[in-house]
Coordinates of C-alpha atoms in Angstrom, one line a residue:
X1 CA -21.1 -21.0 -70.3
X2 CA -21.2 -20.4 -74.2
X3 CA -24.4 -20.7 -75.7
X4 CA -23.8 -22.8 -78.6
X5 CA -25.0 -26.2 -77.3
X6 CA -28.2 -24.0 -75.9
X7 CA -28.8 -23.3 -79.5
X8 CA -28.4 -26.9 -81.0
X9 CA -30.2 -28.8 -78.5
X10 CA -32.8 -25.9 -78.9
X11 CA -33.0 -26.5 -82.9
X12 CA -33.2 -30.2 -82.8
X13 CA -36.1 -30.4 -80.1
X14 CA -37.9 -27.5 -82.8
X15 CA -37.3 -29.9 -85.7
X16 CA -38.2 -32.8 -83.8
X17 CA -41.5 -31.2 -82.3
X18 CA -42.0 -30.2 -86.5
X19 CA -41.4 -33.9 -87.6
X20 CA -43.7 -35.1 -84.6
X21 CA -46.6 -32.8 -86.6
X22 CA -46.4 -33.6 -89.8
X23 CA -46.7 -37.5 -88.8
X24 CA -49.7 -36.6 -87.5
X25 CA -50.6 -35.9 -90.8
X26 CA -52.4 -39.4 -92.2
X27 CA -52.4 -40.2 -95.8
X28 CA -56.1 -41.0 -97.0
X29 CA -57.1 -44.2 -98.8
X30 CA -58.8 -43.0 -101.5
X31 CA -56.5 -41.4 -104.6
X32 CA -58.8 -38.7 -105.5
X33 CA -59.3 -35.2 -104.6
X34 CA -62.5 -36.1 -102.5
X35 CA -60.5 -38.2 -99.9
X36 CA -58.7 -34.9 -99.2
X37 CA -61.6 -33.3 -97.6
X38 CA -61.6 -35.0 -94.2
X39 CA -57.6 -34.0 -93.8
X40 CA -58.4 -29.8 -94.0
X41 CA -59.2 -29.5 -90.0
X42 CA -55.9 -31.3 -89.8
X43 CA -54.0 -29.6 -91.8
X44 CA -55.1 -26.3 -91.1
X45 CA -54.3 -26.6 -87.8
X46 CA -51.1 -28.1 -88.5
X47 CA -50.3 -25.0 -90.9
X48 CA -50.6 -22.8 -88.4
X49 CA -48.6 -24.3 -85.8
X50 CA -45.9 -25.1 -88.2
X51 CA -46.0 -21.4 -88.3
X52 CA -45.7 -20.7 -84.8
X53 CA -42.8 -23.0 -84.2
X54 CA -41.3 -20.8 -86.9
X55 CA -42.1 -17.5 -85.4
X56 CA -40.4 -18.7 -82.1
X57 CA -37.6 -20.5 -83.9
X58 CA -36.6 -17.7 -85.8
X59 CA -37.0 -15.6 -82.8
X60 CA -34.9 -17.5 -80.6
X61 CA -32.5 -17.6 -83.2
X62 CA -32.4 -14.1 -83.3
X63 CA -32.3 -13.4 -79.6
X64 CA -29.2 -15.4 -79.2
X65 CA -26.9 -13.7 -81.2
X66 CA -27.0 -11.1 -78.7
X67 CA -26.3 -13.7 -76.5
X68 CA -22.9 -13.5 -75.3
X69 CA -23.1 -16.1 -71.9
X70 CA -25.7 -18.2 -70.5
X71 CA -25.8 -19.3 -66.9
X72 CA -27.9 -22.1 -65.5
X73 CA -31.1 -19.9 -65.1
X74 CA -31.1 -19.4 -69.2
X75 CA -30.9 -23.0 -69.3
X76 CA -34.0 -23.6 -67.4
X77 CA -36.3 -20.7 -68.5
X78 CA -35.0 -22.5 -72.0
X79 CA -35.9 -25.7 -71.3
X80 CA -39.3 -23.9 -70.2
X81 CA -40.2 -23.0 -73.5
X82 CA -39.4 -26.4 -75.3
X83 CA -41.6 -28.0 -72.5
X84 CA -44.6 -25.8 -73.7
X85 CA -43.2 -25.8 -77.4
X86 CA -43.3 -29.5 -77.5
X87 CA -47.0 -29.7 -76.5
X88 CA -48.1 -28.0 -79.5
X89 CA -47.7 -30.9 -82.0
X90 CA -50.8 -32.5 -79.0
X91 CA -53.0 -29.6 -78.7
X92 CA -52.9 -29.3 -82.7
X93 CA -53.7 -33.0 -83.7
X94 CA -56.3 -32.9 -81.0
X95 CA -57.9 -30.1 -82.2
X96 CA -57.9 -31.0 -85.7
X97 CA -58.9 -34.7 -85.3
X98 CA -61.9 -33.2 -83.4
X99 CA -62.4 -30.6 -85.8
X100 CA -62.4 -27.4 -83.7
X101 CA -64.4 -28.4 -80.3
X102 CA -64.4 -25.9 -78.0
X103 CA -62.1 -27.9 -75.4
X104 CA -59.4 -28.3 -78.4
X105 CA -59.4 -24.6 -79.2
X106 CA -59.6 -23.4 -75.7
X107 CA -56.4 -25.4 -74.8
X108 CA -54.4 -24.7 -77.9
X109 CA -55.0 -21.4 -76.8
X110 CA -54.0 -22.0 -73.7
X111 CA -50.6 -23.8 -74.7
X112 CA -49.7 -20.9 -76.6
X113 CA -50.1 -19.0 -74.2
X114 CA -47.9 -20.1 -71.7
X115 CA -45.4 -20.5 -74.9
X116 CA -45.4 -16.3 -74.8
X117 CA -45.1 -16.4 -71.2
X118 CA -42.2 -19.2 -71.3
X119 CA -40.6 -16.9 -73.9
X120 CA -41.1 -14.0 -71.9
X121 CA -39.4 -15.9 -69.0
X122 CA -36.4 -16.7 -71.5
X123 CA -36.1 -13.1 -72.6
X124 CA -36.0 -11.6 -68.5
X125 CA -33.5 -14.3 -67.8
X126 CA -31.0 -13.2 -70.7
X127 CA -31.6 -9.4 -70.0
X128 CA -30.9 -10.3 -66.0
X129 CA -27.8 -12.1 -67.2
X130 CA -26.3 -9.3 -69.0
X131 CA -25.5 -5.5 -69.0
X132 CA -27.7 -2.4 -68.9
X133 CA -26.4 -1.5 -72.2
X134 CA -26.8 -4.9 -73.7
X135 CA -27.8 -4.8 -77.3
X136 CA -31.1 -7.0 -76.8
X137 CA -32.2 -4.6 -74.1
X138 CA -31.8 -1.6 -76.6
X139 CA -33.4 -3.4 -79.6
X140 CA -36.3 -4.6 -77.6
X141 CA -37.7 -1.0 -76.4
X142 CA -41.0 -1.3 -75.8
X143 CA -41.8 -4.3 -77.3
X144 CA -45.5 -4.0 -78.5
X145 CA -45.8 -6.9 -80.1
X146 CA -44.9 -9.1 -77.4
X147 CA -47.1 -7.4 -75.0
X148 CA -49.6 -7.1 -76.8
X149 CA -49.9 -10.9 -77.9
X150 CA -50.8 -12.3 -74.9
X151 CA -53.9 -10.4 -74.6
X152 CA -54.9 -11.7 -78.2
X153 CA -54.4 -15.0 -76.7
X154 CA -56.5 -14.7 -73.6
X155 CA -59.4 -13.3 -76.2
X156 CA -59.1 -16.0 -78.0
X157 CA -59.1 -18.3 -74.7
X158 CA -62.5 -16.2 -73.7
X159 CA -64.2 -16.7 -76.7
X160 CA -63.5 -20.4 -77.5
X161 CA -66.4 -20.8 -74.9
X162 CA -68.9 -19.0 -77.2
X163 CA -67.0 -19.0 -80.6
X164 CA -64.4 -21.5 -81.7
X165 CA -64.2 -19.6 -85.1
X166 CA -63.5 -16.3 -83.6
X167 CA -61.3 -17.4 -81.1
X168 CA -59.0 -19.2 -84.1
X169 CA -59.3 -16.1 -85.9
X170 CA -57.1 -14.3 -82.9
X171 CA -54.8 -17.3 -82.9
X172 CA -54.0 -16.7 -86.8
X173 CA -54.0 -12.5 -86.2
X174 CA -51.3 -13.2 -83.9
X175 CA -48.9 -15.0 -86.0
X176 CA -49.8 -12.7 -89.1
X177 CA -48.3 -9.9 -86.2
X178 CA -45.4 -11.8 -85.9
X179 CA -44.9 -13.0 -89.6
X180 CA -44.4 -9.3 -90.5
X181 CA -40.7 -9.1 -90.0
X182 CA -38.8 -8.0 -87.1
X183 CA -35.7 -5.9 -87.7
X184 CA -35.3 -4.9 -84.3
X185 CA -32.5 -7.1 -83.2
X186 CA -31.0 -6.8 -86.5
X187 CA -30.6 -3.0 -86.5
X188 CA -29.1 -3.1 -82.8
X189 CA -26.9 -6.1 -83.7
X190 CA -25.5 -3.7 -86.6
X191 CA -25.6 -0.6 -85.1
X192 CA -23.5 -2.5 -81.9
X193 CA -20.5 -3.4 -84.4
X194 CA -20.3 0.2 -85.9

């Protein structure tokens, strides 16, 4: 199978699960700069997961131009992801609205982590797909920052029960990892055509 309606159906449930945010996202009564105040857990929470719906939009993205065939397996460890991805707009105007309780953080936590672990699934069940020498398992190597994400996110699971601060703090360290661009694919995608 070709993997081109993969990718749409993929990029509109992203944009939808973006739009489903930033209704979430009430405009106050008041006209002043005041009436702004009670929106900040809101939209700091809604900040961030705008950002990691990026980080795993633009990843995707980049995945799948490696992609050359997707067999049903893809399909479901793809339709994985958007189940956990489409959760997040939930976990972030619940924790927001209740202003970082512990419950709120601990399962935001906890839905972004089994978004690295639906990813992870994805990424197994492209590289099973395809060659040995297939250009995503070159580019991939070690992979640090995937691996190491996860245990960021099971700190930050940890200490939600004594620190709802600290434990956003390792939410937000590990999309500044994964804002700092990724050439990897890039380079192999490149040095493949050469």
């Amino acid at each position: 199978m070709k993997k081109g309606r993969l990718e749409a159906f993929t990029d509109g449930v992203l944009a939808i699960v973006i739009t489903i945010m930033v209704l979430e996202l009430k405009v106050p009564h008041g006209g002043d700069f005041e009436s702004l105040t009670p929106l900040l857990p809101v939209f700091g929470s809604y900040v961030l997961s705008f950002i990691y719906i990026a980080i795993y939009w633009n990843n995707h993205h980049h995945m799948l131009q490696t992609v050359h065939r997707v067999s049903g397996q893809i399909l479901w460890a793809n339709m994985h992801l958007l189940f956990w991805l489409s959760l997040i707009p939930f976990v972030t105007g619940w924790m927001g609205e209740n202003e970082f309780t512990q419950a709120t953080v601990f399962m935001y936590g906890m839905v972004l982590l089994a978004c690295a672990i639906a990813y992870f699934i994805l990424q197994r069940a492209i590289l099973h797909h395809h060659e040995s020498d297939f250009v995503l398992r070159k580019a991939l190597g070690k992979d640090y920052k995937g691996k190491i994400s996860p245990f960021f996110y099971i700190a930050g699971i940890i200490v939600s029960f004594y620190n709802v601060w600290i434990s956003f703090a390792f939410y937000i360290l590990v999309a500044i990892i994964w804002l700092v661009p990724d050439k990897r694919i890039e380079k192999a995608l490149i040095n493949s055509n050469d």
